[in-house]
PDB file of C-alpha atoms in Angstrom:
ATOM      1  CA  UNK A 196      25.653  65.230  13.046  1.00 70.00           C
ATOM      2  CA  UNK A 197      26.871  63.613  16.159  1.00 80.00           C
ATOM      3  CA  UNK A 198      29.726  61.444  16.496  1.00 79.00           C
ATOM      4  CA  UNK A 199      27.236  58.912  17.654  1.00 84.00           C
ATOM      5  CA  UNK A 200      25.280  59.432  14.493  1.00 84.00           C
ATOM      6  CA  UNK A 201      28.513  59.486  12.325  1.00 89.00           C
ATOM      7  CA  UNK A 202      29.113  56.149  13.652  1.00 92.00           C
ATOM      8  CA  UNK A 203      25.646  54.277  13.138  1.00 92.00           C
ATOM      9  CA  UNK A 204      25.962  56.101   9.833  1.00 93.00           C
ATOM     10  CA  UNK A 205      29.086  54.096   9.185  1.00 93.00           C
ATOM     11  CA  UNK A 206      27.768  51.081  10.094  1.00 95.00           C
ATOM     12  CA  UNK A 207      24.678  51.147   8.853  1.00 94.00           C
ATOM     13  CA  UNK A 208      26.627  52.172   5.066  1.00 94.00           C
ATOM     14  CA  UNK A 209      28.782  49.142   6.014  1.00 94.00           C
ATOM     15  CA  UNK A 210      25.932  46.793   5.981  1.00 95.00           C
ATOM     16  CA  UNK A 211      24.464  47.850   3.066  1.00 93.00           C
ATOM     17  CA  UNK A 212      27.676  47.519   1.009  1.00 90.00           C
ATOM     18  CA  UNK A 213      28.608  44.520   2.144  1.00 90.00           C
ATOM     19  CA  UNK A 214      24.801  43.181   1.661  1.00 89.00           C
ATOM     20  CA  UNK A 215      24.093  44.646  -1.926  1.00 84.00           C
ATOM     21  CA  UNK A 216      20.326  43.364  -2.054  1.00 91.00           C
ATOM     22  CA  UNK A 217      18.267  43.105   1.047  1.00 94.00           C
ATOM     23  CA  UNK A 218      14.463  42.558   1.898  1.00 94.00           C
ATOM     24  CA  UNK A 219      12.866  45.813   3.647  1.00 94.00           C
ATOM     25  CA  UNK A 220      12.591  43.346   6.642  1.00 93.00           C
ATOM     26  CA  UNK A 221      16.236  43.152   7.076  1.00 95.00           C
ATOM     27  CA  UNK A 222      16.683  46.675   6.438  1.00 94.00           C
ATOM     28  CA  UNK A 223      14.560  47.375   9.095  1.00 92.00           C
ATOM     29  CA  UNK A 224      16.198  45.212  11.591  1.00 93.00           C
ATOM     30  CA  UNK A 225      19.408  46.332  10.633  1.00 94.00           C
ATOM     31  CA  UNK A 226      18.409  49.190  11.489  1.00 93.00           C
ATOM     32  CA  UNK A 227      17.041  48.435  14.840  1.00 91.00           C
ATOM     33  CA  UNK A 228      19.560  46.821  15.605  1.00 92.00           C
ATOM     34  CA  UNK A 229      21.896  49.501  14.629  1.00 93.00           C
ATOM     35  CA  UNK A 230      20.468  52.480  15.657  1.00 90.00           C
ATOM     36  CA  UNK A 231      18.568  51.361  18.722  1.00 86.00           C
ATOM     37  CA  UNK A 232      15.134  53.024  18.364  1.00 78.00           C
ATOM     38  CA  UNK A 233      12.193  50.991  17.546  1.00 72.00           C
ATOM     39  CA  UNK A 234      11.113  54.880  16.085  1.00 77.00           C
ATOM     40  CA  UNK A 235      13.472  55.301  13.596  1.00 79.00           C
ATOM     41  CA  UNK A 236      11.902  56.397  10.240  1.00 86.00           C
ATOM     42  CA  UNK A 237      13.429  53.881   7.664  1.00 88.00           C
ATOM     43  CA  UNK A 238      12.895  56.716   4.783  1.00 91.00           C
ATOM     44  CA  UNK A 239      14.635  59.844   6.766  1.00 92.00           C
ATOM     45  CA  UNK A 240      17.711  56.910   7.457  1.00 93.00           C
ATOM     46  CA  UNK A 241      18.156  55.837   3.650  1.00 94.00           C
ATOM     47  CA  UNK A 242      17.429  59.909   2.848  1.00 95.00           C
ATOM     48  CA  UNK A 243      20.544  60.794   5.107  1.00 93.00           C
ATOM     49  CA  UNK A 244      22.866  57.795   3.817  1.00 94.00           C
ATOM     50  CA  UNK A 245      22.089  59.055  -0.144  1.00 95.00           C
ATOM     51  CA  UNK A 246      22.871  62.270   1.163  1.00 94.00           C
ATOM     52  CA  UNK A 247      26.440  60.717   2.482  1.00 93.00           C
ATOM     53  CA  UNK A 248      26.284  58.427  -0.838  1.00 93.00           C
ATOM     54  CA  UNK A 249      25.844  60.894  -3.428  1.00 93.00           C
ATOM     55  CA  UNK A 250      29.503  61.797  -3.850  1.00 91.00           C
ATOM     56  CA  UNK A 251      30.728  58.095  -4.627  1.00 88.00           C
ATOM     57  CA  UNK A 252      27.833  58.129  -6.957  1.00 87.00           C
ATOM     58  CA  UNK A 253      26.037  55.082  -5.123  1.00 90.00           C
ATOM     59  CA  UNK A 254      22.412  55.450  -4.244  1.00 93.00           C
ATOM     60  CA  UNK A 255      19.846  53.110  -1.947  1.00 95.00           C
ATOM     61  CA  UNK A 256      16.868  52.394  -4.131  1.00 94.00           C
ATOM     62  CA  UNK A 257      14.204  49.881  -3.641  1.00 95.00           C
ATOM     63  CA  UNK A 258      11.671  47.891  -5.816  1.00 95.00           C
ATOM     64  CA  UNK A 259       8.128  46.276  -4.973  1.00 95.00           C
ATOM     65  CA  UNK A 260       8.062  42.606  -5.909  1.00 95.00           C
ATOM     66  CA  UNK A 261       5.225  42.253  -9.135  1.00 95.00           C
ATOM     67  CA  UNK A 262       3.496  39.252  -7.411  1.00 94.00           C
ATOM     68  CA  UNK A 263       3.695  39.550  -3.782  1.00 94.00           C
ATOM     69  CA  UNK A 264       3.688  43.622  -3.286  1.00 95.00           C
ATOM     70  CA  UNK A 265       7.470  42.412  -0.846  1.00 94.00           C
ATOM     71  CA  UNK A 266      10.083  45.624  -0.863  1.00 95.00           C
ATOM     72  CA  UNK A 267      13.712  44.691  -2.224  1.00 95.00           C
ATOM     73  CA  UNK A 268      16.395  47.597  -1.453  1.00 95.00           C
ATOM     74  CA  UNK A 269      19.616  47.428  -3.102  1.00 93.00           C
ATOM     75  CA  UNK A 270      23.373  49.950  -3.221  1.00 91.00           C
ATOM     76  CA  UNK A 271      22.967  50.794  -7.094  1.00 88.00           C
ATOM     77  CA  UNK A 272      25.894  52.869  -9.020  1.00 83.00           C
ATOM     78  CA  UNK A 273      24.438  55.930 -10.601  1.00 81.00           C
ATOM     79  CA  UNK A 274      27.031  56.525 -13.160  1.00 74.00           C
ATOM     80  CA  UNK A 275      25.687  56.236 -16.826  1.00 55.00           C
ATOM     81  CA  UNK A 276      27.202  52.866 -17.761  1.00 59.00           C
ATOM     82  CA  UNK A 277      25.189  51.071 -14.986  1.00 57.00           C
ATOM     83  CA  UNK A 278      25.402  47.435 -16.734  1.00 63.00           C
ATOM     84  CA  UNK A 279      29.372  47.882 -16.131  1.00 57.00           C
ATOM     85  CA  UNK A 280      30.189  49.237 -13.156  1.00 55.00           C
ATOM     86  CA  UNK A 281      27.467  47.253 -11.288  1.00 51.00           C
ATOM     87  CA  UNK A 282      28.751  44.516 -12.638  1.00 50.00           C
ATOM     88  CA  UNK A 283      32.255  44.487 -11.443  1.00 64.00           C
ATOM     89  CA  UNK A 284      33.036  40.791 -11.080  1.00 82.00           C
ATOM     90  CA  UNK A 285      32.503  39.348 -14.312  1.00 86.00           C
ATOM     91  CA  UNK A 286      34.762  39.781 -17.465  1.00 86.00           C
ATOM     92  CA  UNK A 287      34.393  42.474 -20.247  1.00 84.00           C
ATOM     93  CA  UNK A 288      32.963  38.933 -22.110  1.00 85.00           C
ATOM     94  CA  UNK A 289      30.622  38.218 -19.395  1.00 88.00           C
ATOM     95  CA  UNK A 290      29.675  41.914 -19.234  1.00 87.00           C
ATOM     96  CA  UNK A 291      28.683  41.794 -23.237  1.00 86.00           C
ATOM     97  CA  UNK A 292      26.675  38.117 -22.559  1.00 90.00           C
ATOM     98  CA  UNK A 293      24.849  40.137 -19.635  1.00 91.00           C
ATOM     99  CA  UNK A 294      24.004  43.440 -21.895  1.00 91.00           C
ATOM    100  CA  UNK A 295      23.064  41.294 -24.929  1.00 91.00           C
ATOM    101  CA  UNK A 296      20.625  38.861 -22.928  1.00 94.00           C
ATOM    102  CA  UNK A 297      19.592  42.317 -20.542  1.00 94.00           C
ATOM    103  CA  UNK A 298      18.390  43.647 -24.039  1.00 94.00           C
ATOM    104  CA  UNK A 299      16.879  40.631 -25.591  1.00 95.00           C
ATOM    105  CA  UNK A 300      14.349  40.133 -22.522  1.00 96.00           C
ATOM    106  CA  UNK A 301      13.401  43.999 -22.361  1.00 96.00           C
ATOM    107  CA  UNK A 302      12.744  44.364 -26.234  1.00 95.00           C
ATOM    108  CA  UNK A 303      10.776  41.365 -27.077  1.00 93.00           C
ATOM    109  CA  UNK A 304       8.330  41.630 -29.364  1.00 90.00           C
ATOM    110  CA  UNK A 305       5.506  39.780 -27.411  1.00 94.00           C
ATOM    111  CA  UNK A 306       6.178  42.115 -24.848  1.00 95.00           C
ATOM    112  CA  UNK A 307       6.189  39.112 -21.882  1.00 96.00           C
ATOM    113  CA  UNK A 308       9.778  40.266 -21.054  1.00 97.00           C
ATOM    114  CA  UNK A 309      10.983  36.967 -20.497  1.00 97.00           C
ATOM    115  CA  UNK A 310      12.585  34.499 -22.983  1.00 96.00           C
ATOM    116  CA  UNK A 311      13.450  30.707 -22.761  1.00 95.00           C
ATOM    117  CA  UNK A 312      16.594  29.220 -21.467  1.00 93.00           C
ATOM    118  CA  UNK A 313      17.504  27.905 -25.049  1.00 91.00           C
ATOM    119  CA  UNK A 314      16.936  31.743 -26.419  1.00 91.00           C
ATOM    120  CA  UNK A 315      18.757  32.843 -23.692  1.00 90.00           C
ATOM    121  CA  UNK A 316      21.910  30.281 -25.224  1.00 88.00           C
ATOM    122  CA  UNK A 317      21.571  31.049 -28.589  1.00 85.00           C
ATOM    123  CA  UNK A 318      21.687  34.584 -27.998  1.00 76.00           C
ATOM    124  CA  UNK A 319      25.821  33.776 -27.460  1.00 67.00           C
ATOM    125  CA  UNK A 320      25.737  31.576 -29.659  1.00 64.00           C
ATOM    126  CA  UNK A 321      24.777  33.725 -32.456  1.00 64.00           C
ATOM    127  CA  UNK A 322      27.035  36.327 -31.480  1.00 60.00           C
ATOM    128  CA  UNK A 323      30.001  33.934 -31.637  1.00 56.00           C
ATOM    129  CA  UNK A 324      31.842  37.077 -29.784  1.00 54.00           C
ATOM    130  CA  UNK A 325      33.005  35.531 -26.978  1.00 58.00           C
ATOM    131  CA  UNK A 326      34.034  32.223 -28.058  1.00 67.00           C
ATOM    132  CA  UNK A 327      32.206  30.622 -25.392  1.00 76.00           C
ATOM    133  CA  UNK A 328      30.239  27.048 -25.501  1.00 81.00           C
ATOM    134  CA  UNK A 329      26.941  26.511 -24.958  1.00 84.00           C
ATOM    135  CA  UNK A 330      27.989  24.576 -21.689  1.00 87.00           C
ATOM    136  CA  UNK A 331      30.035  27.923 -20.358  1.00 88.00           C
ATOM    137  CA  UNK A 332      27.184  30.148 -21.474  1.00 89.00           C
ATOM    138  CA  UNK A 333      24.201  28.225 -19.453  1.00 92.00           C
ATOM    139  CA  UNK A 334      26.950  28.144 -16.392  1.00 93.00           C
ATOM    140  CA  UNK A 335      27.264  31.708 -16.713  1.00 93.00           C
ATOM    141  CA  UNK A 336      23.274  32.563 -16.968  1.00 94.00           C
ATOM    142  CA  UNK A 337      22.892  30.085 -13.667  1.00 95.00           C
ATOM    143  CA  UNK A 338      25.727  32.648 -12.494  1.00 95.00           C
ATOM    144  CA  UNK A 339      23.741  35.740 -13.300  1.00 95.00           C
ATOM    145  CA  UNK A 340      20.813  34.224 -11.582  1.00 96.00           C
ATOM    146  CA  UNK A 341      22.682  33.621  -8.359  1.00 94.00           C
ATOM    147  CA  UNK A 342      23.782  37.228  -8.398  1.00 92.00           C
ATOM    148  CA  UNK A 343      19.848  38.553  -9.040  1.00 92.00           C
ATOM    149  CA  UNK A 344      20.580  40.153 -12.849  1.00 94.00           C
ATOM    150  CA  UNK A 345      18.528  37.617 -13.868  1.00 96.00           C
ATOM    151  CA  UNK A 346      16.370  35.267 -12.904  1.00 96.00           C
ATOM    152  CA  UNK A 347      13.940  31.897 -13.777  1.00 96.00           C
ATOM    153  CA  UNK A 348      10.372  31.958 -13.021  1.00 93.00           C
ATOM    154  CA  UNK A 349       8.381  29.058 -11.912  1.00 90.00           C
ATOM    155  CA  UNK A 350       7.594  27.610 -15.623  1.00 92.00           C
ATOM    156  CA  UNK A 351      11.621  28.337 -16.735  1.00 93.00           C
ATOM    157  CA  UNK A 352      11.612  31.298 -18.338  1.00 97.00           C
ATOM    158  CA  UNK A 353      14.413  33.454 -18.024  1.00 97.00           C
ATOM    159  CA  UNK A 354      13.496  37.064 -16.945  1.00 97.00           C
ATOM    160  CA  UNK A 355      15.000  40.268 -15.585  1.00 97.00           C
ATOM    161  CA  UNK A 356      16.649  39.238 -12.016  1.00 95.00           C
ATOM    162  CA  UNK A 357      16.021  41.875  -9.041  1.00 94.00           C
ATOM    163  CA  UNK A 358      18.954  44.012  -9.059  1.00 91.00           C
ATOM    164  CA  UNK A 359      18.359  44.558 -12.773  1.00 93.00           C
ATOM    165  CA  UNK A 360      15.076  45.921 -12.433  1.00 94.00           C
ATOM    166  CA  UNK A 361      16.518  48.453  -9.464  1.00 93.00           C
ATOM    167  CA  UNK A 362      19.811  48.700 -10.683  1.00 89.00           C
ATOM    168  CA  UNK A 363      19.360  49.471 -14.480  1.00 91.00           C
ATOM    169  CA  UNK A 364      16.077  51.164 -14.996  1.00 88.00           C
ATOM    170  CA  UNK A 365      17.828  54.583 -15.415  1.00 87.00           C
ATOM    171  CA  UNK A 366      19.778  52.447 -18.363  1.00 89.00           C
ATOM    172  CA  UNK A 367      16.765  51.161 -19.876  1.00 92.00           C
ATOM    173  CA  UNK A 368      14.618  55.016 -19.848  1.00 91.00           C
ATOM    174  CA  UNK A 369      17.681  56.307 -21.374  1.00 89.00           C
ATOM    175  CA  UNK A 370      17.955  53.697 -24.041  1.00 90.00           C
ATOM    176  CA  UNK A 371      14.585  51.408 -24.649  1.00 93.00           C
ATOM    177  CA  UNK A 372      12.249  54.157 -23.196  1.00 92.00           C
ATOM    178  CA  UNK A 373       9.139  52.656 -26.011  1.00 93.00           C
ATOM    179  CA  UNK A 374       9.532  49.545 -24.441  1.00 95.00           C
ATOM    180  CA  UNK A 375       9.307  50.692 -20.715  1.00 95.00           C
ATOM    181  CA  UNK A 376       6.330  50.146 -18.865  1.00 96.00           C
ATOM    182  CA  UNK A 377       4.667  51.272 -15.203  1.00 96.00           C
ATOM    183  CA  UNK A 378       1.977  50.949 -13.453  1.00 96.00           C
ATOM    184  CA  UNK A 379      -0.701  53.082 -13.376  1.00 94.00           C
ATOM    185  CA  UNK A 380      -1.018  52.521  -9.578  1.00 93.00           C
ATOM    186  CA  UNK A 381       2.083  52.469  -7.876  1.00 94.00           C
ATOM    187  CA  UNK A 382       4.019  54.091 -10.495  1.00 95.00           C
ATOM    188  CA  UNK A 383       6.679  51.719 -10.607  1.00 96.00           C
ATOM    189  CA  UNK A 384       8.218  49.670 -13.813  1.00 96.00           C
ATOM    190  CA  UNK A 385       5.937  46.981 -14.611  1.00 97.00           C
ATOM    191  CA  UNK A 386       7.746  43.864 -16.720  1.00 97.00           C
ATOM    192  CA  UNK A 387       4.454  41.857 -15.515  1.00 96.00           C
ATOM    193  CA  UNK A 388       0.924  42.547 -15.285  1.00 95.00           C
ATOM    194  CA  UNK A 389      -2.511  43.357 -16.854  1.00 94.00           C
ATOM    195  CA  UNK A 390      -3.429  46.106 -19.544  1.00 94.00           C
ATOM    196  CA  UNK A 391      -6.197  47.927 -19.554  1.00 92.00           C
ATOM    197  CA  UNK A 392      -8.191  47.832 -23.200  1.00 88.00           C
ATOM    198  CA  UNK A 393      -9.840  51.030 -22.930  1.00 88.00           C
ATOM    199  CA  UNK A 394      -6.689  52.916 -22.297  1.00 90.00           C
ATOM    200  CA  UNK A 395      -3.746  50.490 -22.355  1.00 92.00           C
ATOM    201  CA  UNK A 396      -3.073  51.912 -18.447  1.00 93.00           C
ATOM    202  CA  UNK A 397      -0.761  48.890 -16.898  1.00 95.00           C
ATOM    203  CA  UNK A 398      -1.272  47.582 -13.446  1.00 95.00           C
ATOM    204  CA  UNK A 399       0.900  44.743 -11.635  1.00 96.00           C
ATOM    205  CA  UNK A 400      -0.221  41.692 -10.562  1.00 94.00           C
ATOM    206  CA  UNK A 401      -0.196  42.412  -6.996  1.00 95.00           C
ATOM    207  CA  UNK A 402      -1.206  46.081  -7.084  1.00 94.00           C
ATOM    208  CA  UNK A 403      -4.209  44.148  -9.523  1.00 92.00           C
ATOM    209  CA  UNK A 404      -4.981  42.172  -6.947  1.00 91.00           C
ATOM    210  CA  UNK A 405      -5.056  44.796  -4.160  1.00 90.00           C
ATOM    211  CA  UNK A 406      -7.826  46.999  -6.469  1.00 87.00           C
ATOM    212  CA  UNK A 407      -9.865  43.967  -6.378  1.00 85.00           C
ATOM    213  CA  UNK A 408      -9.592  43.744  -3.007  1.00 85.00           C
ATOM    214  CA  UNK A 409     -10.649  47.336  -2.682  1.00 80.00           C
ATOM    215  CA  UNK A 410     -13.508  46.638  -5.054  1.00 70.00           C
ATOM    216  CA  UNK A 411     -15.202  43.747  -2.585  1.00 66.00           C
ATOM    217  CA  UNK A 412     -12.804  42.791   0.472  1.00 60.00           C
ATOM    218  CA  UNK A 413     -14.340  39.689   0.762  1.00 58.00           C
ATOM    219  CA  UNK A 414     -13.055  38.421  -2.471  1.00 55.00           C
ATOM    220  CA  UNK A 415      -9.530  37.364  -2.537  1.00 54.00           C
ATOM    221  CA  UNK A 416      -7.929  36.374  -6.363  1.00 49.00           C
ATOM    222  CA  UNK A 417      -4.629  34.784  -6.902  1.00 49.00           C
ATOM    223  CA  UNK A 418      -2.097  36.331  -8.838  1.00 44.00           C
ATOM    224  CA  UNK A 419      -3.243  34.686 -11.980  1.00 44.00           C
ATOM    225  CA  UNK A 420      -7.023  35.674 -11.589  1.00 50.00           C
ATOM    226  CA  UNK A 421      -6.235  39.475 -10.538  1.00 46.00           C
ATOM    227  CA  UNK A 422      -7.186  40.357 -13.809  1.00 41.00           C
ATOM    228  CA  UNK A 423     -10.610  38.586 -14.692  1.00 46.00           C
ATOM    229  CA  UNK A 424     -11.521  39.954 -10.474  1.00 55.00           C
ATOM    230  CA  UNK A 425     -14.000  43.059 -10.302  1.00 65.00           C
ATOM    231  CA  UNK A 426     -11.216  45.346 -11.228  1.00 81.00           C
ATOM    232  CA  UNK A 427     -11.597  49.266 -12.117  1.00 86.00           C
ATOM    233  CA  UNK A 428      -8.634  50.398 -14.145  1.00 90.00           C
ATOM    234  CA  UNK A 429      -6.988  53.053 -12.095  1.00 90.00           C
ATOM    235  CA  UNK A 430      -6.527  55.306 -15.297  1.00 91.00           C
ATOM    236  CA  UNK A 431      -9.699  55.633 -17.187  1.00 91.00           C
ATOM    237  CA  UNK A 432     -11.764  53.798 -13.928  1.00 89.00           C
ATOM    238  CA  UNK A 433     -13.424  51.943 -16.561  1.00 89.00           C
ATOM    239  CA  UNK A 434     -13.873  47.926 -15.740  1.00 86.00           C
ATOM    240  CA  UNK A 435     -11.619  45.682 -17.318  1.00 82.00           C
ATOM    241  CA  UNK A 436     -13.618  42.520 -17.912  1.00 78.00           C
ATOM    242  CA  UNK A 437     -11.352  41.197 -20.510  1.00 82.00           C
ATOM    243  CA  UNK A 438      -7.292  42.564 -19.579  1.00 84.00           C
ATOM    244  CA  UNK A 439      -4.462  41.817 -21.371  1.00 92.00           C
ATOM    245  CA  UNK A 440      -1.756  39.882 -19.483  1.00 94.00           C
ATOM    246  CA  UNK A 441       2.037  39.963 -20.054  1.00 96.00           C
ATOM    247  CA  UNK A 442       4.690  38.449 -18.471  1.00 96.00           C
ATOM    248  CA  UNK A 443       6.483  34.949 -18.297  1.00 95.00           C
ATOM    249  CA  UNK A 444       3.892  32.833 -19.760  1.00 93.00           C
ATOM    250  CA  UNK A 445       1.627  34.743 -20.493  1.00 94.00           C
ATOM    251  CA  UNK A 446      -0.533  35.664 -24.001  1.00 91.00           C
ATOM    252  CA  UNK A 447       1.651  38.732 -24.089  1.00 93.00           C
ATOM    253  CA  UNK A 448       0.536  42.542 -24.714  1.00 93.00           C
ATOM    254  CA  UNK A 449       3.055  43.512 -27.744  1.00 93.00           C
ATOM    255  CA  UNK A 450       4.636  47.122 -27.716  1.00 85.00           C
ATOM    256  CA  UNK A 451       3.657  47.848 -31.208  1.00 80.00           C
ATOM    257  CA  UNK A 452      -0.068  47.756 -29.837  1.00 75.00           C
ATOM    258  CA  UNK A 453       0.689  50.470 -27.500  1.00 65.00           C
ATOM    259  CA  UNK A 454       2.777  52.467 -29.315  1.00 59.00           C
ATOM    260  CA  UNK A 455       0.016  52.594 -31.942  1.00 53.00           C
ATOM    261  CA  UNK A 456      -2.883  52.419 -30.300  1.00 51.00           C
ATOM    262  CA  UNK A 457      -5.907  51.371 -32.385  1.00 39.00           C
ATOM    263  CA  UNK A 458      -9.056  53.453 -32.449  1.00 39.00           C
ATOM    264  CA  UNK A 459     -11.549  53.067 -29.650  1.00 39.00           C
ATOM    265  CA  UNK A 460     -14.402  51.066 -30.630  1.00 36.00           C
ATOM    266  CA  UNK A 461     -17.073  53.015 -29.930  1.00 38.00           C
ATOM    267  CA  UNK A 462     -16.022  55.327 -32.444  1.00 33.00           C
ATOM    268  CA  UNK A 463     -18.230  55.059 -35.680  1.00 40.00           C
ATOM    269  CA  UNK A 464     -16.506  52.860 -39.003  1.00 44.00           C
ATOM    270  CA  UNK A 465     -17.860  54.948 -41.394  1.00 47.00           C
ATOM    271  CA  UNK A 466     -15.960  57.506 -43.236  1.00 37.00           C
ATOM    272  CA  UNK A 467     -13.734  60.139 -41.460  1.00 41.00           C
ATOM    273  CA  UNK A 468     -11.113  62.034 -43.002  1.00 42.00           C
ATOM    274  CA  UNK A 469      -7.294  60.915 -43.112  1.00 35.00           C
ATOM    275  CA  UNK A 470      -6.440  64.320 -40.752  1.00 31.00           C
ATOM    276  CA  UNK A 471      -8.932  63.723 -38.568  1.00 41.00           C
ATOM    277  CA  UNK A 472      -7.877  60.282 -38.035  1.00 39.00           C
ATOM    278  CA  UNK A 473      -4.528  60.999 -37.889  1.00 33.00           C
ATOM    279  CA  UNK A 474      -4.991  63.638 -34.991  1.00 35.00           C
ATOM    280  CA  UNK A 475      -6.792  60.980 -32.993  1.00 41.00           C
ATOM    281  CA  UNK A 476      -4.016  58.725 -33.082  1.00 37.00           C
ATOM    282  CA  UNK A 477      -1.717  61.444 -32.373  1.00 33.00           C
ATOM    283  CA  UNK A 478      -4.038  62.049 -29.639  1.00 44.00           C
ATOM    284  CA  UNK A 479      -4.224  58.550 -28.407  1.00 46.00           C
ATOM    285  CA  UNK A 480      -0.397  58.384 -28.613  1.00 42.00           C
ATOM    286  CA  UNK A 481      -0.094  61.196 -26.109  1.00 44.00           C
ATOM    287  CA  UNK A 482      -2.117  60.063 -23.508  1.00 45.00           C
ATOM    288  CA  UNK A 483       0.293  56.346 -23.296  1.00 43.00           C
ATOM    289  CA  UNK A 484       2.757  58.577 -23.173  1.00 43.00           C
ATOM    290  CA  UNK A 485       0.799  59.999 -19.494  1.00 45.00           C
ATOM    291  CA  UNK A 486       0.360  56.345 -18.494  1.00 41.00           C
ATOM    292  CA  UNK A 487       4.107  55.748 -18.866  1.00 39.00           C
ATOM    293  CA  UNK A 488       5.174  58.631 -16.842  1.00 42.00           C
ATOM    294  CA  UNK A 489       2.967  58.401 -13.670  1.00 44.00           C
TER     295      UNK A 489
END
């Protein structure tokens, strides 16, 4: 590499430290801007910078926004204990509010991935840890939210914030892998979005919307109507008439459903033997575990 390149390199790394979570707009300006070439493949610049980035153990990763299908890149650590060393400014208290809430959103039940503002409280306060009032915990979850580990969606829930989602999904395979979801399309972690009933295959709202549009361009759903749209699942390419729909708000799709995945209707009630029923679940199990991993 050039001493030229060296330095863009440098300033380019500069910019991306000192920016910690950026659109892919202002990446690519950025880069414009730093390297001069309207050209410039975005993908062989972050390639080279990992390259550079590998021995601090920092990374550039990226995420697709659920709803709107927008790119956010972020400098992640890629040490084990993600939650802590990405978290450097806050307190080993603050760190143990942030892993405690981190975990109650990712393993609920309902599978919606979002809990309410007074869960999000009472999660402290049933701790009693930290010795922290209700008034210092909701500053400190406003604080979170500023700083994209969390966030609040439109009707108040609070949910997983940006830089969790890029930061931390190596933290949550390791550790909640059953309740880890991705979509069947894009193959990236879903904590919103439609299920499939035919083969629980989950798509996001935006990639849901975007088979829709494939399906008959001239009909455009919102977010909330991706699902009910003429939509093929991507997995089975059945048509899912009736999806199920998690996220903030939302009925909810819970894990235990997909981790035991019911028989498939059109298989006859009448009597089979306990094996043979057995294997099929087996069998059913299996192929979620395919959906998961795409």
């Amino acid at each position: 590499m050039s001493l030229a390149a060296e330095n863009q390199q440098r300033m380019f790394l500069q910019w991306c430290m000192s920016a910690r979570l950026s659109s892919e707009t202002q990446l690519r300006e950025t880069i414009r801007r730093i390297y001069a070439d309207e050209s410039m493949d975005i993908q062989e610049i972050v390639d080279s910078a990992n390259i550079c980035l590998a021995k601090y153990s920092l990374e550039l990763r990226s995420s697709m926004d659920q709803t709107t299908g927008t790119r956010q890149w972020a400098m992640v650590n890629t040490n084990a204990d993600i939650i802590a060393t990405g978290a450097t400014p806050y307190s080993q208290t603050e760190l143990a509010f942030l892993k405690a809430l981190v975990e109650k959103i990712f393993t609920q039940e309902d599978g919606n991935y979002a809990i309410s503002l007074h869960d999000a409280l009472r999660t402290e306060l049933r701790n009693g840890t930290t010795g922290m009032q209700r008034g210092q915990a909701e500053k400190l979850v406003t604080e979170f939210c500023k700083d994209k580990w969390l966030a609040r969606s439109q009707d108040g829930w609070v949910v997983l914030g940006t830089r969790a989602i890029i930061e931390l999904q190596p933290y949550f395979t390791d550790g909640f892998s059953d309740y880890q979801r991705h979509c069947a399309l894009c193959s990236e972690m879903a904590t919103q979005g439609v299920v499939c009933t035919e083969c629980y295959a989950v798509v996001h709202p935006y990639c849901a919307e975007q088979l829709a549009l494939s399906t008959n361009p001239m009909q455009r759903s919102s977010t909330a109507d991706a699902g009910s749209a003429q939509l093929s699942c991507p997995k089975c390419r059945r048509q899912i008439s009736r999806p199920m729909r998690f996220g903030p708000g939302m009925p909810g799709v819970p894990h235990s459903i997909e981790q035991t995945q019911a028989e498939p209707a059109v298989l006859s009630p009448e009597e089979e033997s306990t094996s043979r029923g057995r294997k099929r679940v087996l069998d059913d199990s299996d192929q979620e575990e395919d959906i998961v991993s795409d």
